[in-house]
Amino acid sequence: MSFIENNLRDVENRIERACIRSGRSRNDVTLIVVSKTKPVSMIEEVIGLGPRDFGENKPQELRDKYEVLPKDLRWHMIGNLQRNKVKYVVGRAVMIHSVNSEKLAEEIDKESEKHGLIMPCLVEVNMAHEETKQGIAPEEAAEFIRKISLLNNIRIEGLMTVAPYVADPELNRSCFRALRNLAVDIAAENIDNTNMRHLSMGMTGDFEVAIEEGATMIRVGTGILGERNYSI
Ligand SMILES: *Cc1c(COP(=O)(O)O)cnc(C)c1O
Protein backbone atom coordinates (compact mmCIF):
# COMPACT_ATOMS: atom_id res chain seq x y z
CA MET A 1 0.00 0.00 0.00
CA SER A 2 1.35 3.46 -0.85
CA PHE A 3 2.10 6.14 1.70
CA ILE A 4 -0.94 8.15 0.61
CA GLU A 5 -3.30 5.18 0.57
CA ASN A 6 -2.15 4.19 4.03
CA ASN A 7 -2.65 7.71 5.38
CA LEU A 8 -6.03 8.07 3.74
CA ARG A 9 -7.28 4.81 5.22
CA ASP A 10 -6.11 5.88 8.64
CA VAL A 11 -7.81 9.28 8.36
CA GLU A 12 -11.00 7.63 7.05
CA ASN A 13 -11.05 5.22 9.98
CA ARG A 14 -10.59 8.05 12.42
CA ILE A 15 -13.37 10.09 10.78
CA GLU A 16 -15.70 7.13 10.97
CA ARG A 17 -14.95 6.48 14.63
CA ALA A 18 -15.42 10.14 15.52
CA CYS A 19 -18.79 10.08 13.73
CA ILE A 20 -19.85 6.97 15.63
CA ARG A 21 -18.72 8.43 18.98
CA SER A 22 -20.76 11.55 18.39
CA GLY A 23 -23.81 9.88 16.84
CA ARG A 24 -23.31 11.48 13.46
CA SER A 25 -23.55 10.07 9.98
CA ARG A 26 -20.33 9.75 7.99
CA ASN A 27 -22.20 11.41 5.11
CA ASP A 28 -22.56 14.59 7.13
CA VAL A 29 -18.80 15.19 7.16
CA THR A 30 -16.90 16.12 4.00
CA LEU A 31 -13.20 15.37 3.96
CA ILE A 32 -11.39 18.14 2.10
CA VAL A 33 -7.91 16.98 1.11
CA VAL A 34 -5.69 20.05 1.40
CA SER A 35 -3.38 19.79 -1.61
CA LYS A 36 -1.59 23.15 -1.36
CA THR A 37 2.06 22.96 -2.46
CA LYS A 38 1.54 19.34 -3.59
CA PRO A 39 1.92 18.26 -7.23
CA VAL A 40 -0.88 17.26 -9.58
CA SER A 41 0.47 13.71 -9.65
CA MET A 42 -0.28 13.34 -5.93
CA ILE A 43 -3.79 14.67 -6.40
CA GLU A 44 -4.31 12.13 -9.19
CA GLU A 45 -3.31 9.38 -6.81
CA VAL A 46 -5.82 10.64 -4.23
CA ILE A 47 -8.58 10.78 -6.86
CA GLY A 48 -7.90 7.13 -7.63
CA LEU A 49 -8.61 6.37 -3.97
CA GLY A 50 -11.97 8.16 -3.86
CA PRO A 51 -11.87 11.75 -2.54
CA ARG A 52 -13.19 14.51 -4.79
CA ASP A 53 -12.93 17.57 -2.52
CA PHE A 54 -9.62 19.46 -2.50
CA GLY A 55 -8.53 22.59 -0.66
CA GLU A 56 -6.06 25.20 -1.84
CA ASN A 57 -4.96 28.45 -0.24
CA LYS A 58 -3.38 30.19 -3.24
CA PRO A 59 -5.73 31.40 -6.00
CA GLN A 60 -3.37 30.82 -8.91
CA GLU A 61 -2.46 27.37 -7.67
CA LEU A 62 -6.17 26.51 -7.46
CA ARG A 63 -6.67 27.81 -10.99
CA ASP A 64 -3.70 25.90 -12.41
CA LYS A 65 -4.70 22.62 -10.80
CA TYR A 66 -8.34 23.10 -11.79
CA GLU A 67 -7.34 23.55 -15.42
CA VAL A 68 -5.37 20.31 -15.72
CA LEU A 69 -7.41 17.95 -13.51
CA PRO A 70 -10.84 16.32 -14.14
CA LYS A 71 -13.71 18.78 -14.00
CA ASP A 72 -15.77 16.75 -11.53
CA LEU A 73 -13.46 17.67 -8.63
CA ARG A 74 -14.73 20.11 -6.02
CA TRP A 75 -12.23 22.84 -5.20
CA HIS A 76 -12.41 24.77 -1.96
CA MET A 77 -10.65 28.09 -1.48
CA ILE A 78 -9.49 27.93 2.14
CA GLY A 79 -6.78 30.58 2.39
CA ASN A 80 -6.66 34.31 2.68
CA LEU A 81 -7.93 35.76 -0.57
CA GLN A 82 -6.84 39.12 -1.94
CA ARG A 83 -9.43 41.04 -3.88
CA ASN A 84 -7.40 41.20 -7.07
CA LYS A 85 -7.20 37.39 -7.11
CA VAL A 86 -10.90 36.64 -6.73
CA LYS A 87 -11.09 36.30 -10.52
CA TYR A 88 -8.99 33.13 -10.40
CA VAL A 89 -11.36 31.46 -7.96
CA VAL A 90 -14.92 32.34 -8.99
CA GLY A 91 -16.13 29.89 -11.63
CA ARG A 92 -13.66 27.26 -10.43
CA ALA A 93 -14.12 26.79 -6.68
CA VAL A 94 -17.37 25.36 -5.30
CA MET A 95 -16.94 27.31 -2.07
CA ILE A 96 -14.86 30.10 -0.60
CA HIS A 97 -14.23 29.34 3.09
CA SER A 98 -12.30 32.49 3.89
CA VAL A 99 -14.59 35.50 3.56
CA ASN A 100 -13.15 37.88 6.13
CA SER A 101 -13.89 41.43 4.98
CA GLU A 102 -16.72 43.38 3.41
CA LYS A 103 -14.52 44.47 0.54
CA LEU A 104 -13.66 40.88 -0.25
CA ALA A 105 -17.33 39.86 -0.11
CA GLU A 106 -18.18 42.70 -2.50
CA GLU A 107 -15.50 41.63 -4.95
CA ILE A 108 -16.67 38.00 -4.86
CA ASP A 109 -20.21 39.25 -5.45
CA LYS A 110 -19.15 41.35 -8.43
CA GLU A 111 -17.12 38.59 -10.04
CA SER A 112 -19.90 36.05 -9.44
CA GLU A 113 -22.40 38.33 -11.11
CA LYS A 114 -20.13 38.48 -14.17
CA HIS A 115 -20.14 34.69 -14.26
CA GLY A 116 -23.89 34.54 -13.71
CA LEU A 117 -23.52 32.44 -10.58
CA ILE A 118 -24.16 32.62 -6.86
CA MET A 119 -21.03 31.79 -4.91
CA PRO A 120 -21.38 29.69 -1.75
CA CYS A 121 -19.24 31.30 0.96
CA LEU A 122 -18.28 30.72 4.57
CA VAL A 123 -17.34 33.50 6.95
CA GLU A 124 -13.93 33.03 8.52
CA VAL A 125 -14.04 33.65 12.26
CA ASN A 126 -10.95 34.26 14.38
CA MET A 127 -12.25 32.45 17.45
CA ALA A 128 -9.12 32.81 19.57
CA HIS A 129 -8.59 36.48 18.65
CA GLU A 130 -5.12 35.61 17.38
CA GLU A 131 -3.38 38.67 16.02
CA THR A 132 -1.49 36.67 13.41
CA LYS A 133 -4.71 35.29 11.95
CA GLN A 134 -7.30 36.58 9.57
CA GLY A 135 -10.97 36.40 10.36
CA ILE A 136 -13.87 38.30 11.83
CA ALA A 137 -14.00 38.54 15.62
CA PRO A 138 -16.77 36.25 16.91
CA GLU A 139 -18.67 39.10 18.53
CA GLU A 140 -18.76 40.91 15.19
CA ALA A 141 -19.74 37.95 13.02
CA ALA A 142 -23.51 38.41 13.12
CA GLU A 143 -23.33 42.09 12.20
CA PHE A 144 -20.84 41.29 9.42
CA ILE A 145 -23.16 38.64 8.00
CA ARG A 146 -26.18 40.94 8.15
CA LYS A 147 -24.24 43.40 5.99
CA ILE A 148 -22.87 41.04 3.38
CA SER A 149 -26.12 39.09 3.16
CA LEU A 150 -27.44 42.02 1.12
CA LEU A 151 -25.15 41.04 -1.76
CA ASN A 152 -27.11 39.13 -4.41
CA ASN A 153 -24.44 36.91 -5.90
CA ILE A 154 -23.00 35.33 -2.78
CA ARG A 155 -24.75 33.01 -0.37
CA ILE A 156 -23.48 32.55 3.17
CA GLU A 157 -23.62 28.87 4.08
CA GLY A 158 -21.84 28.79 7.41
CA LEU A 159 -18.68 29.53 9.34
CA MET A 160 -15.04 28.51 9.14
CA THR A 161 -12.21 28.78 11.62
CA VAL A 162 -8.52 27.99 11.75
CA ALA A 163 -8.02 26.92 15.35
CA PRO A 164 -4.76 27.61 17.18
CA TYR A 165 -1.92 25.20 16.65
CA VAL A 166 -1.87 23.02 19.76
CA ALA A 167 -0.13 19.82 20.76
CA ASP A 168 -3.23 18.41 22.46
CA PRO A 169 -6.35 18.55 20.24
CA GLU A 170 -8.59 18.64 23.33
CA LEU A 171 -7.38 22.20 23.83
CA ASN A 172 -9.32 23.21 20.70
CA ARG A 173 -12.61 21.63 21.75
CA SER A 174 -13.93 24.83 23.33
CA CYS A 175 -12.98 26.78 20.21
CA PHE A 176 -14.93 24.40 17.96
CA ARG A 177 -17.87 24.36 20.34
CA ALA A 178 -17.95 28.13 20.43
CA LEU A 179 -17.98 28.28 16.62
CA ARG A 180 -20.94 25.93 16.53
CA ASN A 181 -22.78 27.95 19.17
CA LEU A 182 -22.11 31.09 17.18
CA ALA A 183 -23.59 29.44 14.09
CA VAL A 184 -26.67 28.41 16.09
CA ASP A 185 -27.14 32.00 17.30
CA ILE A 186 -26.75 33.41 13.80
CA ALA A 187 -29.11 30.81 12.32
CA ALA A 188 -31.76 31.93 14.83
CA GLU A 189 -31.70 35.41 13.29
CA ASN A 190 -33.05 34.03 10.00
CA ILE A 191 -30.97 36.42 7.93
CA ASP A 192 -32.00 36.52 4.26
CA ASN A 193 -29.79 34.72 1.82
CA THR A 194 -27.97 33.01 4.69
CA ASN A 195 -27.95 29.57 6.24
CA MET A 196 -25.63 28.00 8.79
CA ARG A 197 -25.49 24.57 7.19
CA HIS A 198 -21.70 24.29 7.27
CA LEU A 199 -18.99 24.40 9.89
CA SER A 200 -15.54 24.13 8.31
CA MET A 201 -13.23 23.30 11.20
CA GLY A 202 -10.57 20.76 12.09
CA MET A 203 -7.22 19.99 10.47
CA THR A 204 -4.70 17.14 10.71
CA GLY A 205 -4.04 17.70 14.41
CA ASP A 206 -7.59 18.08 15.65
CA PHE A 207 -10.20 16.89 13.12
CA GLU A 208 -11.65 14.21 15.38
CA VAL A 209 -12.48 16.73 18.11
CA ALA A 210 -13.90 19.03 15.41
CA ILE A 211 -16.21 16.26 14.16
CA GLU A 212 -17.36 15.56 17.71
CA GLU A 213 -18.21 19.25 17.99
CA GLY A 214 -20.18 19.38 14.75
CA ALA A 215 -17.79 20.00 11.84
CA THR A 216 -19.41 19.35 8.46
CA MET A 217 -16.15 19.93 6.60
CA ILE A 218 -12.68 19.06 7.82
CA ARG A 219 -9.53 20.21 6.02
CA VAL A 220 -6.73 17.67 6.18
CA GLY A 221 -3.39 18.15 4.42
CA THR A 222 -0.31 16.80 6.19
CA GLY A 223 -2.14 13.79 7.60
CA ILE A 224 -2.80 12.50 4.08
CA LEU A 225 -0.15 13.96 1.77
CA GLY A 226 2.74 14.36 4.22
CA GLU A 227 4.71 17.39 5.32
CA ARG A 228 4.75 20.38 2.98
CA ASN A 229 7.97 21.77 1.59
CA TYR A 230 7.56 25.52 1.18
CA SER A 231 11.08 26.04 -0.17
CA ILE A 232 10.31 24.67 -3.64
C1 LIG B 1 -2.93 24.21 5.26
C2 LIG B 1 -4.29 24.36 5.78
C3 LIG B 1 -4.99 23.25 6.30
C4 LIG B 1 -4.40 21.85 6.41
O1 LIG B 1 -3.48 21.78 7.45
P1 LIG B 1 -2.85 20.38 7.92
O2 LIG B 1 -2.38 20.64 9.31
O3 LIG B 1 -1.73 20.08 6.97
O4 LIG B 1 -3.92 19.36 7.86
C5 LIG B 1 -6.29 23.46 6.73
N1 LIG B 1 -6.87 24.67 6.68
C6 LIG B 1 -6.24 25.74 6.18
C7 LIG B 1 -6.94 27.05 6.13
C8 LIG B 1 -4.93 25.63 5.72
O5 LIG B 1 -4.31 26.72 5.24
PDB file of N, CA and C in Angstrom, residues 126-181:
ATOM      1  N   ASN A 126     -12.182  34.382  13.593  1.00  0.00           N
ATOM      2  CA  ASN A 126     -10.951  34.259  14.380  1.00  0.00           C
ATOM      3  C   ASN A 126     -11.351  34.029  15.838  1.00  0.00           C
ATOM      4  N   MET A 127     -11.645  32.767  16.155  1.00  0.00           N
ATOM      5  CA  MET A 127     -12.251  32.446  17.455  1.00  0.00           C
ATOM      6  C   MET A 127     -11.348  32.806  18.620  1.00  0.00           C
ATOM      7  N   ALA A 128     -10.039  32.603  18.447  1.00  0.00           N
ATOM      8  CA  ALA A 128      -9.117  32.812  19.574  1.00  0.00           C
ATOM      9  C   ALA A 128      -8.547  34.223  19.586  1.00  0.00           C
ATOM     10  N   HIS A 129      -9.081  35.103  18.728  1.00  0.00           N
ATOM     11  CA  HIS A 129      -8.586  36.480  18.649  1.00  0.00           C
ATOM     12  C   HIS A 129      -7.072  36.517  18.456  1.00  0.00           C
ATOM     13  N   GLU A 130      -6.572  35.630  17.616  1.00  0.00           N
ATOM     14  CA  GLU A 130      -5.116  35.614  17.384  1.00  0.00           C
ATOM     15  C   GLU A 130      -4.735  36.737  16.431  1.00  0.00           C
ATOM     16  N   GLU A 131      -3.755  37.510  16.832  1.00  0.00           N
ATOM     17  CA  GLU A 131      -3.376  38.669  16.015  1.00  0.00           C
ATOM     18  C   GLU A 131      -2.774  38.279  14.685  1.00  0.00           C
ATOM     19  N   THR A 132      -2.150  37.110  14.648  1.00  0.00           N
ATOM     20  CA  THR A 132      -1.488  36.672  13.414  1.00  0.00           C
ATOM     21  C   THR A 132      -2.481  36.093  12.417  1.00  0.00           C
ATOM     22  N   LYS A 133      -3.747  35.952  12.834  1.00  0.00           N
ATOM     23  CA  LYS A 133      -4.712  35.294  11.953  1.00  0.00           C
ATOM     24  C   LYS A 133      -5.765  36.226  11.411  1.00  0.00           C
ATOM     25  N   GLN A 134      -6.202  35.877  10.201  1.00  0.00           N
ATOM     26  CA  GLN A 134      -7.302  36.582   9.566  1.00  0.00           C
ATOM     27  C   GLN A 134      -8.601  36.135  10.222  1.00  0.00           C
ATOM     28  N   GLY A 135      -9.665  36.851   9.902  1.00  0.00           N
ATOM     29  CA  GLY A 135     -10.972  36.396  10.363  1.00  0.00           C
ATOM     30  C   GLY A 135     -11.686  37.481  11.136  1.00  0.00           C
ATOM     31  N   ILE A 136     -13.006  37.368  11.122  1.00  0.00           N
ATOM     32  CA  ILE A 136     -13.866  38.302  11.828  1.00  0.00           C
ATOM     33  C   ILE A 136     -13.902  37.894  13.303  1.00  0.00           C
ATOM     34  N   ALA A 137     -13.876  38.862  14.188  1.00  0.00           N
ATOM     35  CA  ALA A 137     -14.005  38.543  15.619  1.00  0.00           C
ATOM     36  C   ALA A 137     -15.388  37.932  15.857  1.00  0.00           C
ATOM     37  N   PRO A 138     -15.477  36.923  16.721  1.00  0.00           N
ATOM     38  CA  PRO A 138     -16.770  36.249  16.911  1.00  0.00           C
ATOM     39  C   PRO A 138     -17.898  37.207  17.282  1.00  0.00           C
ATOM     40  N   GLU A 139     -17.600  38.185  18.092  1.00  0.00           N
ATOM     41  CA  GLU A 139     -18.673  39.096  18.526  1.00  0.00           C
ATOM     42  C   GLU A 139     -19.118  40.034  17.406  1.00  0.00           C
ATOM     43  N   GLU A 140     -18.365  40.067  16.320  1.00  0.00           N
ATOM     44  CA  GLU A 140     -18.756  40.915  15.187  1.00  0.00           C
ATOM     45  C   GLU A 140     -19.340  40.121  14.020  1.00  0.00           C
ATOM     46  N   ALA A 141     -19.375  38.803  14.163  1.00  0.00           N
ATOM     47  CA  ALA A 141     -19.738  37.953  13.023  1.00  0.00           C
ATOM     48  C   ALA A 141     -21.185  38.172  12.562  1.00  0.00           C
ATOM     49  N   ALA A 142     -22.108  38.275  13.505  1.00  0.00           N
ATOM     50  CA  ALA A 142     -23.515  38.409  13.118  1.00  0.00           C
ATOM     51  C   ALA A 142     -23.743  39.711  12.347  1.00  0.00           C
ATOM     52  N   GLU A 143     -23.182  40.787  12.861  1.00  0.00           N
ATOM     53  CA  GLU A 143     -23.328  42.089  12.197  1.00  0.00           C
ATOM     54  C   GLU A 143     -22.695  42.055  10.801  1.00  0.00           C
ATOM     55  N   PHE A 144     -21.534  41.442  10.711  1.00  0.00           N
ATOM     56  CA  PHE A 144     -20.843  41.292   9.423  1.00  0.00           C
ATOM     57  C   PHE A 144     -21.734  40.533   8.429  1.00  0.00           C
ATOM     58  N   ILE A 145     -22.317  39.460   8.888  1.00  0.00           N
ATOM     59  CA  ILE A 145     -23.158  38.643   7.999  1.00  0.00           C
ATOM     60  C   ILE A 145     -24.420  39.406   7.596  1.00  0.00           C
ATOM     61  N   ARG A 146     -25.002  40.147   8.540  1.00  0.00           N
ATOM     62  CA  ARG A 146     -26.180  40.944   8.153  1.00  0.00           C
ATOM     63  C   ARG A 146     -25.833  41.886   7.010  1.00  0.00           C
ATOM     64  N   LYS A 147     -24.651  42.466   7.056  1.00  0.00           N
ATOM     65  CA  LYS A 147     -24.240  43.397   5.986  1.00  0.00           C
ATOM     66  C   LYS A 147     -24.030  42.683   4.660  1.00  0.00           C
ATOM     67  N   ILE A 148     -23.204  41.646   4.670  1.00  0.00           N
ATOM     68  CA  ILE A 148     -22.866  41.043   3.377  1.00  0.00           C
ATOM     69  C   ILE A 148     -24.007  40.188   2.817  1.00  0.00           C
ATOM     70  N   SER A 149     -24.984  39.876   3.656  1.00  0.00           N
ATOM     71  CA  SER A 149     -26.122  39.092   3.162  1.00  0.00           C
ATOM     72  C   SER A 149     -26.944  39.885   2.151  1.00  0.00           C
ATOM     73  N   LEU A 150     -26.705  41.192   2.081  1.00  0.00           N
ATOM     74  CA  LEU A 150     -27.441  42.023   1.119  1.00  0.00           C
ATOM     75  C   LEU A 150     -26.895  41.865  -0.300  1.00  0.00           C
ATOM     76  N   LEU A 151     -25.736  41.245  -0.430  1.00  0.00           N
ATOM     77  CA  LEU A 151     -25.151  41.038  -1.761  1.00  0.00           C
ATOM     78  C   LEU A 151     -25.881  39.878  -2.455  1.00  0.00           C
ATOM     79  N   ASN A 152     -26.236  40.097  -3.717  1.00  0.00           N
ATOM     80  CA  ASN A 152     -27.110  39.132  -4.406  1.00  0.00           C
ATOM     81  C   ASN A 152     -26.405  37.901  -4.959  1.00  0.00           C
ATOM     82  N   ASN A 153     -25.111  38.015  -5.214  1.00  0.00           N
ATOM     83  CA  ASN A 153     -24.437  36.908  -5.896  1.00  0.00           C
ATOM     84  C   ASN A 153     -23.497  36.097  -5.004  1.00  0.00           C
ATOM     85  N   ILE A 154     -23.638  36.273  -3.690  1.00  0.00           N
ATOM     86  CA  ILE A 154     -22.999  35.328  -2.784  1.00  0.00           C
ATOM     87  C   ILE A 154     -24.084  34.762  -1.862  1.00  0.00           C
ATOM     88  N   ARG A 155     -23.844  33.567  -1.368  1.00  0.00           N
ATOM     89  CA  ARG A 155     -24.751  33.006  -0.374  1.00  0.00           C
ATOM     90  C   ARG A 155     -23.912  32.498   0.786  1.00  0.00           C
ATOM     91  N   ILE A 156     -24.210  32.982   1.985  1.00  0.00           N
ATOM     92  CA  ILE A 156     -23.478  32.555   3.173  1.00  0.00           C
ATOM     93  C   ILE A 156     -24.041  31.213   3.626  1.00  0.00           C
ATOM     94  N   GLU A 157     -23.158  30.224   3.720  1.00  0.00           N
ATOM     95  CA  GLU A 157     -23.616  28.873   4.078  1.00  0.00           C
ATOM     96  C   GLU A 157     -22.995  28.363   5.370  1.00  0.00           C
ATOM     97  N   GLY A 158     -22.373  29.258   6.135  1.00  0.00           N
ATOM     98  CA  GLY A 158     -21.836  28.795   7.405  1.00  0.00           C
ATOM     99  C   GLY A 158     -20.569  29.521   7.812  1.00  0.00           C
ATOM    100  N   LEU A 159     -19.859  28.912   8.748  1.00  0.00           N
ATOM    101  CA  LEU A 159     -18.678  29.528   9.342  1.00  0.00           C
ATOM    102  C   LEU A 159     -17.456  28.612   9.200  1.00  0.00           C
ATOM    103  N   MET A 160     -16.307  29.246   9.197  1.00  0.00           N
ATOM    104  CA  MET A 160     -15.044  28.505   9.136  1.00  0.00           C
ATOM    105  C   MET A 160     -14.111  29.090  10.176  1.00  0.00           C
ATOM    106  N   THR A 161     -13.268  28.243  10.772  1.00  0.00           N
ATOM    107  CA  THR A 161     -12.215  28.783  11.618  1.00  0.00           C
ATOM    108  C   THR A 161     -10.928  27.971  11.461  1.00  0.00           C
ATOM    109  N   VAL A 162      -9.823  28.654  11.640  1.00  0.00           N
ATOM    110  CA  VAL A 162      -8.522  27.992  11.747  1.00  0.00           C
ATOM    111  C   VAL A 162      -8.158  28.067  13.223  1.00  0.00           C
ATOM    112  N   ALA A 163      -8.263  26.945  13.905  1.00  0.00           N
ATOM    113  CA  ALA A 163      -8.018  26.920  15.348  1.00  0.00           C
ATOM    114  C   ALA A 163      -6.526  27.088  15.623  1.00  0.00           C
ATOM    115  N   PRO A 164      -6.186  27.486  16.820  1.00  0.00           N
ATOM    116  CA  PRO A 164      -4.763  27.612  17.180  1.00  0.00           C
ATOM    117  C   PRO A 164      -4.024  26.294  16.977  1.00  0.00           C
ATOM    118  N   TYR A 165      -2.734  26.403  16.734  1.00  0.00           N
ATOM    119  CA  TYR A 165      -1.919  25.202  16.653  1.00  0.00           C
ATOM    120  C   TYR A 165      -1.629  24.732  18.069  1.00  0.00           C
ATOM    121  N   VAL A 166      -2.066  23.537  18.391  1.00  0.00           N
ATOM    122  CA  VAL A 166      -1.872  23.022  19.756  1.00  0.00           C
ATOM    123  C   VAL A 166      -1.364  21.582  19.704  1.00  0.00           C
ATOM    124  N   ALA A 167      -0.645  21.189  20.723  1.00  0.00           N
ATOM    125  CA  ALA A 167      -0.125  19.820  20.765  1.00  0.00           C
ATOM    126  C   ALA A 167      -1.233  18.841  21.140  1.00  0.00           C
ATOM    127  N   ASP A 168      -2.140  19.277  22.005  1.00  0.00           N
ATOM    128  CA  ASP A 168      -3.226  18.407  22.456  1.00  0.00           C
ATOM    129  C   ASP A 168      -4.538  18.894  21.848  1.00  0.00           C
ATOM    130  N   PRO A 169      -5.133  18.101  20.939  1.00  0.00           N
ATOM    131  CA  PRO A 169      -6.348  18.546  20.243  1.00  0.00           C
ATOM    132  C   PRO A 169      -7.497  18.908  21.184  1.00  0.00           C
ATOM    133  N   GLU A 170      -7.513  18.312  22.369  1.00  0.00           N
ATOM    134  CA  GLU A 170      -8.585  18.645  23.327  1.00  0.00           C
ATOM    135  C   GLU A 170      -8.613  20.139  23.639  1.00  0.00           C
ATOM    136  N   LEU A 171      -7.449  20.766  23.517  1.00  0.00           N
ATOM    137  CA  LEU A 171      -7.376  22.197  23.827  1.00  0.00           C
ATOM    138  C   LEU A 171      -8.186  23.034  22.833  1.00  0.00           C
ATOM    139  N   ASN A 172      -8.523  22.457  21.668  1.00  0.00           N
ATOM    140  CA  ASN A 172      -9.323  23.210  20.702  1.00  0.00           C
ATOM    141  C   ASN A 172     -10.816  22.894  20.778  1.00  0.00           C
ATOM    142  N   ARG A 173     -11.197  22.003  21.692  1.00  0.00           N
ATOM    143  CA  ARG A 173     -12.606  21.633  21.754  1.00  0.00           C
ATOM    144  C   ARG A 173     -13.487  22.857  22.038  1.00  0.00           C
ATOM    145  N   SER A 174     -13.084  23.682  22.977  1.00  0.00           N
ATOM    146  CA  SER A 174     -13.928  24.832  23.335  1.00  0.00           C
ATOM    147  C   SER A 174     -14.033  25.816  22.169  1.00  0.00           C
ATOM    148  N   CYS A 175     -12.970  25.915  21.387  1.00  0.00           N
ATOM    149  CA  CYS A 175     -12.978  26.784  20.208  1.00  0.00           C
ATOM    150  C   CYS A 175     -14.001  26.272  19.186  1.00  0.00           C
ATOM    151  N   PHE A 176     -13.986  24.980  18.920  1.00  0.00           N
ATOM    152  CA  PHE A 176     -14.932  24.396  17.964  1.00  0.00           C
ATOM    153  C   PHE A 176     -16.367  24.520  18.485  1.00  0.00           C
ATOM    154  N   ARG A 177     -16.523  24.273  19.765  1.00  0.00           N
ATOM    155  CA  ARG A 177     -17.867  24.355  20.341  1.00  0.00           C
ATOM    156  C   ARG A 177     -18.401  25.788  20.249  1.00  0.00           C
ATOM    157  N   ALA A 178     -17.523  26.727  20.495  1.00  0.00           N
ATOM    158  CA  ALA A 178     -17.947  28.134  20.431  1.00  0.00           C
ATOM    159  C   ALA A 178     -18.321  28.525  18.994  1.00  0.00           C
ATOM    160  N   LEU A 179     -17.621  27.985  18.012  1.00  0.00           N
ATOM    161  CA  LEU A 179     -17.980  28.284  16.616  1.00  0.00           C
ATOM    162  C   LEU A 179     -19.371  27.720  16.303  1.00  0.00           C
ATOM    163  N   ARG A 180     -19.620  26.507  16.775  1.00  0.00           N
ATOM    164  CA  ARG A 180     -20.940  25.926  16.532  1.00  0.00           C
ATOM    165  C   ARG A 180     -22.033  26.743  17.223  1.00  0.00           C
ATOM    166  N   ASN A 181     -21.781  27.150  18.455  1.00  0.00           N
ATOM    167  CA  ASN A 181     -22.778  27.948  19.169  1.00  0.00           C
ATOM    168  C   ASN A 181     -23.026  29.271  18.471  1.00  0.00           C
TER     169      ASN A 181
END
